[in-house]
């Protein structure tokens, strides 16, 4: 699928990295990834997914309609680190709670599936590292939901 490579062309920067594309992916219905840092092991991830698409969609490469409360993404990255630059990771939104790890270190938690956020990775990354994202969404009626839901048919947003 042909996609615009920069999300806001009017703000294009000379140096930026598009993290859309193939990531390692796993469902974690029993919440085992966090224990003994299983999320760091490649064998924990039994699928690949095309980001930025939800695993519910055909474009993700998965098209799985079952709901899973905890999911993991992992991508190994190599960068030429410039000590004079800051490295900011930006998300348009992640539903609903999102935990960010660099290698084996938890560095950030964001709650709110409808709000963008950014994380400064500068102090945590090196030339080669693993970026790991853990998403938790129990579909509670106390949290806002959007067009992605746990029901097969669209029914509402709040």
PDB file of C-alpha atoms in Angstrom:
ATOM      1  CA  UNK A   1       0.000   0.000   0.000  1.00  0.00           C
ATOM      2  CA  UNK A   2       1.417   3.376  -1.002  1.00  0.00           C
ATOM      3  CA  UNK A   3       1.513   5.738   1.979  1.00  0.00           C
ATOM      4  CA  UNK A   4       2.673   9.260   2.533  1.00  0.00           C
ATOM      5  CA  UNK A   5       6.082   8.830   4.137  1.00  0.00           C
ATOM      6  CA  UNK A   6       5.944  11.893   6.357  1.00  0.00           C
ATOM      7  CA  UNK A   7       2.778  12.421   8.407  1.00  0.00           C
ATOM      8  CA  UNK A   8       2.815  16.226   8.152  1.00  0.00           C
ATOM      9  CA  UNK A   9       4.774  17.343   5.080  1.00  0.00           C
ATOM     10  CA  UNK A  10       4.581  20.987   6.163  1.00  0.00           C
ATOM     11  CA  UNK A  11       6.741  20.103   9.201  1.00  0.00           C
ATOM     12  CA  UNK A  12       9.240  17.839   7.468  1.00  0.00           C
ATOM     13  CA  UNK A  13      12.648  17.522   9.099  1.00  0.00           C
ATOM     14  CA  UNK A  14      15.960  16.656   7.494  1.00  0.00           C
ATOM     15  CA  UNK A  15      16.582  13.772   9.887  1.00  0.00           C
ATOM     16  CA  UNK A  16      13.712  11.518  10.897  1.00  0.00           C
ATOM     17  CA  UNK A  17      12.924   7.813  10.823  1.00  0.00           C
ATOM     18  CA  UNK A  18       9.541   6.399   9.817  1.00  0.00           C
ATOM     19  CA  UNK A  19       8.807   3.420  12.078  1.00  0.00           C
ATOM     20  CA  UNK A  20       5.850   2.269   9.992  1.00  0.00           C
ATOM     21  CA  UNK A  21       6.449  -1.125   8.468  1.00  0.00           C
ATOM     22  CA  UNK A  22       7.014  -4.647   9.704  1.00  0.00           C
ATOM     23  CA  UNK A  23       7.327  -5.263  13.441  1.00  0.00           C
ATOM     24  CA  UNK A  24       7.481  -8.459  15.462  1.00  0.00           C
ATOM     25  CA  UNK A  25       4.130  -8.975  17.183  1.00  0.00           C
ATOM     26  CA  UNK A  26       2.549 -11.116  19.909  1.00  0.00           C
ATOM     27  CA  UNK A  27      -0.714 -11.522  21.762  1.00  0.00           C
ATOM     28  CA  UNK A  28      -0.230 -11.915  25.517  1.00  0.00           C
ATOM     29  CA  UNK A  29      -3.601 -12.927  26.927  1.00  0.00           C
ATOM     30  CA  UNK A  30      -1.995 -14.364  30.088  1.00  0.00           C
ATOM     31  CA  UNK A  31       0.270 -11.335  30.658  1.00  0.00           C
ATOM     32  CA  UNK A  32       3.435 -13.436  30.538  1.00  0.00           C
ATOM     33  CA  UNK A  33       5.594 -11.106  28.449  1.00  0.00           C
ATOM     34  CA  UNK A  34       6.464  -8.934  31.400  1.00  0.00           C
ATOM     35  CA  UNK A  35       7.638 -11.873  33.544  1.00  0.00           C
ATOM     36  CA  UNK A  36      11.354 -12.628  33.295  1.00  0.00           C
ATOM     37  CA  UNK A  37      11.473 -10.081  30.463  1.00  0.00           C
ATOM     38  CA  UNK A  38      10.144 -12.581  27.933  1.00  0.00           C
ATOM     39  CA  UNK A  39       9.313  -9.598  25.710  1.00  0.00           C
ATOM     40  CA  UNK A  40      13.032  -9.320  24.890  1.00  0.00           C
ATOM     41  CA  UNK A  41      13.237 -12.769  23.319  1.00  0.00           C
ATOM     42  CA  UNK A  42      12.512 -13.083  19.610  1.00  0.00           C
ATOM     43  CA  UNK A  43      10.730 -16.413  20.171  1.00  0.00           C
ATOM     44  CA  UNK A  44       8.097 -14.606  22.275  1.00  0.00           C
ATOM     45  CA  UNK A  45       6.863 -12.958  19.062  1.00  0.00           C
ATOM     46  CA  UNK A  46       5.044 -15.471  16.880  1.00  0.00           C
ATOM     47  CA  UNK A  47       3.757 -13.047  14.237  1.00  0.00           C
ATOM     48  CA  UNK A  48       4.696  -9.984  12.224  1.00  0.00           C
ATOM     49  CA  UNK A  49       2.443  -6.978  11.772  1.00  0.00           C
ATOM     50  CA  UNK A  50       2.437  -4.004   9.433  1.00  0.00           C
ATOM     51  CA  UNK A  51       2.399  -0.832  11.511  1.00  0.00           C
ATOM     52  CA  UNK A  52       0.471   1.500  11.771  1.00  0.00           C
ATOM     53  CA  UNK A  53      -2.476  -0.849  11.178  1.00  0.00           C
ATOM     54  CA  UNK A  54      -4.478  -2.601  13.902  1.00  0.00           C
ATOM     55  CA  UNK A  55      -4.300  -6.392  13.897  1.00  0.00           C
ATOM     56  CA  UNK A  56      -8.065  -6.320  13.192  1.00  0.00           C
ATOM     57  CA  UNK A  57      -7.416  -4.985   9.693  1.00  0.00           C
ATOM     58  CA  UNK A  58      -6.417  -6.643   6.454  1.00  0.00           C
ATOM     59  CA  UNK A  59      -3.654  -4.052   5.901  1.00  0.00           C
ATOM     60  CA  UNK A  60      -1.920  -5.229   9.081  1.00  0.00           C
ATOM     61  CA  UNK A  61      -1.226  -8.542   7.383  1.00  0.00           C
ATOM     62  CA  UNK A  62      -3.099 -10.308  10.188  1.00  0.00           C
ATOM     63  CA  UNK A  63      -6.839  -9.499   9.880  1.00  0.00           C
ATOM     64  CA  UNK A  64      -7.582 -11.212  13.217  1.00  0.00           C
ATOM     65  CA  UNK A  65     -11.017 -10.363  14.598  1.00  0.00           C
ATOM     66  CA  UNK A  66     -10.616 -11.859  18.088  1.00  0.00           C
ATOM     67  CA  UNK A  67      -9.996  -9.340  20.844  1.00  0.00           C
ATOM     68  CA  UNK A  68      -6.795  -9.573  22.878  1.00  0.00           C
ATOM     69  CA  UNK A  69      -6.285  -7.356  25.907  1.00  0.00           C
ATOM     70  CA  UNK A  70      -2.469  -7.255  25.850  1.00  0.00           C
ATOM     71  CA  UNK A  71      -0.311  -7.055  22.738  1.00  0.00           C
ATOM     72  CA  UNK A  72       3.398  -6.492  22.138  1.00  0.00           C
ATOM     73  CA  UNK A  73       5.406  -4.967  19.298  1.00  0.00           C
ATOM     74  CA  UNK A  74       9.174  -5.247  18.912  1.00  0.00           C
ATOM     75  CA  UNK A  75      11.558  -3.699  16.403  1.00  0.00           C
ATOM     76  CA  UNK A  76      15.339  -3.910  16.392  1.00  0.00           C
ATOM     77  CA  UNK A  77      16.890  -0.633  15.265  1.00  0.00           C
ATOM     78  CA  UNK A  78      20.313   0.637  14.251  1.00  0.00           C
ATOM     79  CA  UNK A  79      21.063   4.352  14.280  1.00  0.00           C
ATOM     80  CA  UNK A  80      24.101   6.536  13.982  1.00  0.00           C
ATOM     81  CA  UNK A  81      23.749   8.385  17.264  1.00  0.00           C
ATOM     82  CA  UNK A  82      24.683  12.048  17.228  1.00  0.00           C
ATOM     83  CA  UNK A  83      25.323  13.163  20.820  1.00  0.00           C
ATOM     84  CA  UNK A  84      24.256  16.713  19.925  1.00  0.00           C
ATOM     85  CA  UNK A  85      20.753  15.637  18.852  1.00  0.00           C
ATOM     86  CA  UNK A  86      17.625  14.580  20.731  1.00  0.00           C
ATOM     87  CA  UNK A  87      15.743  11.416  19.697  1.00  0.00           C
ATOM     88  CA  UNK A  88      12.000  11.789  20.104  1.00  0.00           C
ATOM     89  CA  UNK A  89       9.524   8.948  19.584  1.00  0.00           C
ATOM     90  CA  UNK A  90       6.085  10.242  18.569  1.00  0.00           C
ATOM     91  CA  UNK A  91       2.729   8.433  18.592  1.00  0.00           C
ATOM     92  CA  UNK A  92      -0.514   9.791  17.171  1.00  0.00           C
ATOM     93  CA  UNK A  93      -2.384   7.539  19.612  1.00  0.00           C
ATOM     94  CA  UNK A  94      -2.120   4.064  21.151  1.00  0.00           C
ATOM     95  CA  UNK A  95      -5.178   2.340  22.581  1.00  0.00           C
ATOM     96  CA  UNK A  96      -5.364   2.381  25.602  1.00  0.00           C
ATOM     97  CA  UNK A  97      -2.363   2.034  27.912  1.00  0.00           C
ATOM     98  CA  UNK A  98       1.037   1.973  26.291  1.00  0.00           C
ATOM     99  CA  UNK A  99       4.361   1.031  27.861  1.00  0.00           C
ATOM    100  CA  UNK A 100       7.612   1.844  26.062  1.00  0.00           C
ATOM    101  CA  UNK A 101      10.783  -0.178  26.589  1.00  0.00           C
ATOM    102  CA  UNK A 102      14.253   0.310  25.201  1.00  0.00           C
ATOM    103  CA  UNK A 103      16.010  -3.022  25.462  1.00  0.00           C
ATOM    104  CA  UNK A 104      15.291  -4.219  28.998  1.00  0.00           C
ATOM    105  CA  UNK A 105      14.436  -0.818  30.465  1.00  0.00           C
ATOM    106  CA  UNK A 106      10.890   0.466  30.897  1.00  0.00           C
ATOM    107  CA  UNK A 107      11.042   4.165  30.109  1.00  0.00           C
ATOM    108  CA  UNK A 108       7.486   5.464  29.756  1.00  0.00           C
ATOM    109  CA  UNK A 109       3.784   4.747  30.304  1.00  0.00           C
ATOM    110  CA  UNK A 110       1.002   6.610  28.524  1.00  0.00           C
ATOM    111  CA  UNK A 111      -2.695   6.212  29.273  1.00  0.00           C
ATOM    112  CA  UNK A 112      -5.348   7.468  26.868  1.00  0.00           C
ATOM    113  CA  UNK A 113      -6.073   5.845  23.541  1.00  0.00           C
ATOM    114  CA  UNK A 114      -7.251   9.028  21.875  1.00  0.00           C
ATOM    115  CA  UNK A 115      -4.353  11.374  22.626  1.00  0.00           C
ATOM    116  CA  UNK A 116      -0.971  11.795  20.947  1.00  0.00           C
ATOM    117  CA  UNK A 117       2.228  11.641  22.987  1.00  0.00           C
ATOM    118  CA  UNK A 118       5.969  11.709  22.583  1.00  0.00           C
ATOM    119  CA  UNK A 119       8.888  10.200  24.477  1.00  0.00           C
ATOM    120  CA  UNK A 120      12.467  11.430  24.549  1.00  0.00           C
ATOM    121  CA  UNK A 121      14.630   8.347  23.914  1.00  0.00           C
ATOM    122  CA  UNK A 122      17.951  10.193  23.863  1.00  0.00           C
ATOM    123  CA  UNK A 123      19.252   8.963  27.218  1.00  0.00           C
ATOM    124  CA  UNK A 124      18.240   5.338  26.600  1.00  0.00           C
ATOM    125  CA  UNK A 125      19.263   4.436  23.063  1.00  0.00           C
ATOM    126  CA  UNK A 126      22.569   3.362  21.594  1.00  0.00           C
ATOM    127  CA  UNK A 127      23.646   2.499  18.044  1.00  0.00           C
ATOM    128  CA  UNK A 128      21.779  -0.847  18.197  1.00  0.00           C
ATOM    129  CA  UNK A 129      18.733  -1.357  20.407  1.00  0.00           C
ATOM    130  CA  UNK A 130      15.316  -2.965  20.595  1.00  0.00           C
ATOM    131  CA  UNK A 131      12.243  -0.781  20.809  1.00  0.00           C
ATOM    132  CA  UNK A 132       9.377  -2.622  22.491  1.00  0.00           C
ATOM    133  CA  UNK A 133       5.801  -1.418  22.850  1.00  0.00           C
ATOM    134  CA  UNK A 134       3.262  -3.081  25.151  1.00  0.00           C
ATOM    135  CA  UNK A 135      -0.389  -2.122  24.697  1.00  0.00           C
ATOM    136  CA  UNK A 136      -3.112  -2.924  27.205  1.00  0.00           C
ATOM    137  CA  UNK A 137      -6.806  -2.400  26.479  1.00  0.00           C
ATOM    138  CA  UNK A 138      -9.474  -4.053  28.603  1.00  0.00           C
ATOM    139  CA  UNK A 139     -12.298  -2.201  26.798  1.00  0.00           C
ATOM    140  CA  UNK A 140     -13.721  -0.827  29.995  1.00  0.00           C
ATOM    141  CA  UNK A 141     -16.820   1.297  29.614  1.00  0.00           C
ATOM    142  CA  UNK A 142     -15.088   3.924  31.754  1.00  0.00           C
ATOM    143  CA  UNK A 143     -12.541   4.691  29.037  1.00  0.00           C
ATOM    144  CA  UNK A 144     -13.213   6.471  25.741  1.00  0.00           C
ATOM    145  CA  UNK A 145     -13.415   4.196  22.717  1.00  0.00           C
ATOM    146  CA  UNK A 146     -13.290   4.952  19.034  1.00  0.00           C
ATOM    147  CA  UNK A 147     -13.936   3.118  15.815  1.00  0.00           C
ATOM    148  CA  UNK A 148     -11.931   0.049  16.829  1.00  0.00           C
ATOM    149  CA  UNK A 149     -14.012  -2.034  19.184  1.00  0.00           C
ATOM    150  CA  UNK A 150     -14.374  -5.519  20.550  1.00  0.00           C
ATOM    151  CA  UNK A 151     -17.680  -6.044  18.719  1.00  0.00           C
ATOM    152  CA  UNK A 152     -17.898  -7.411  15.203  1.00  0.00           C
ATOM    153  CA  UNK A 153     -20.142  -4.615  13.921  1.00  0.00           C
ATOM    154  CA  UNK A 154     -19.821  -0.873  14.459  1.00  0.00           C
ATOM    155  CA  UNK A 155     -22.075   0.237  17.266  1.00  0.00           C
ATOM    156  CA  UNK A 156     -20.973   3.604  18.722  1.00  0.00           C
ATOM    157  CA  UNK A 157     -18.150   5.738  19.977  1.00  0.00           C
ATOM    158  CA  UNK A 158     -17.820   7.504  23.317  1.00  0.00           C
TER     159      UNK A 158
END
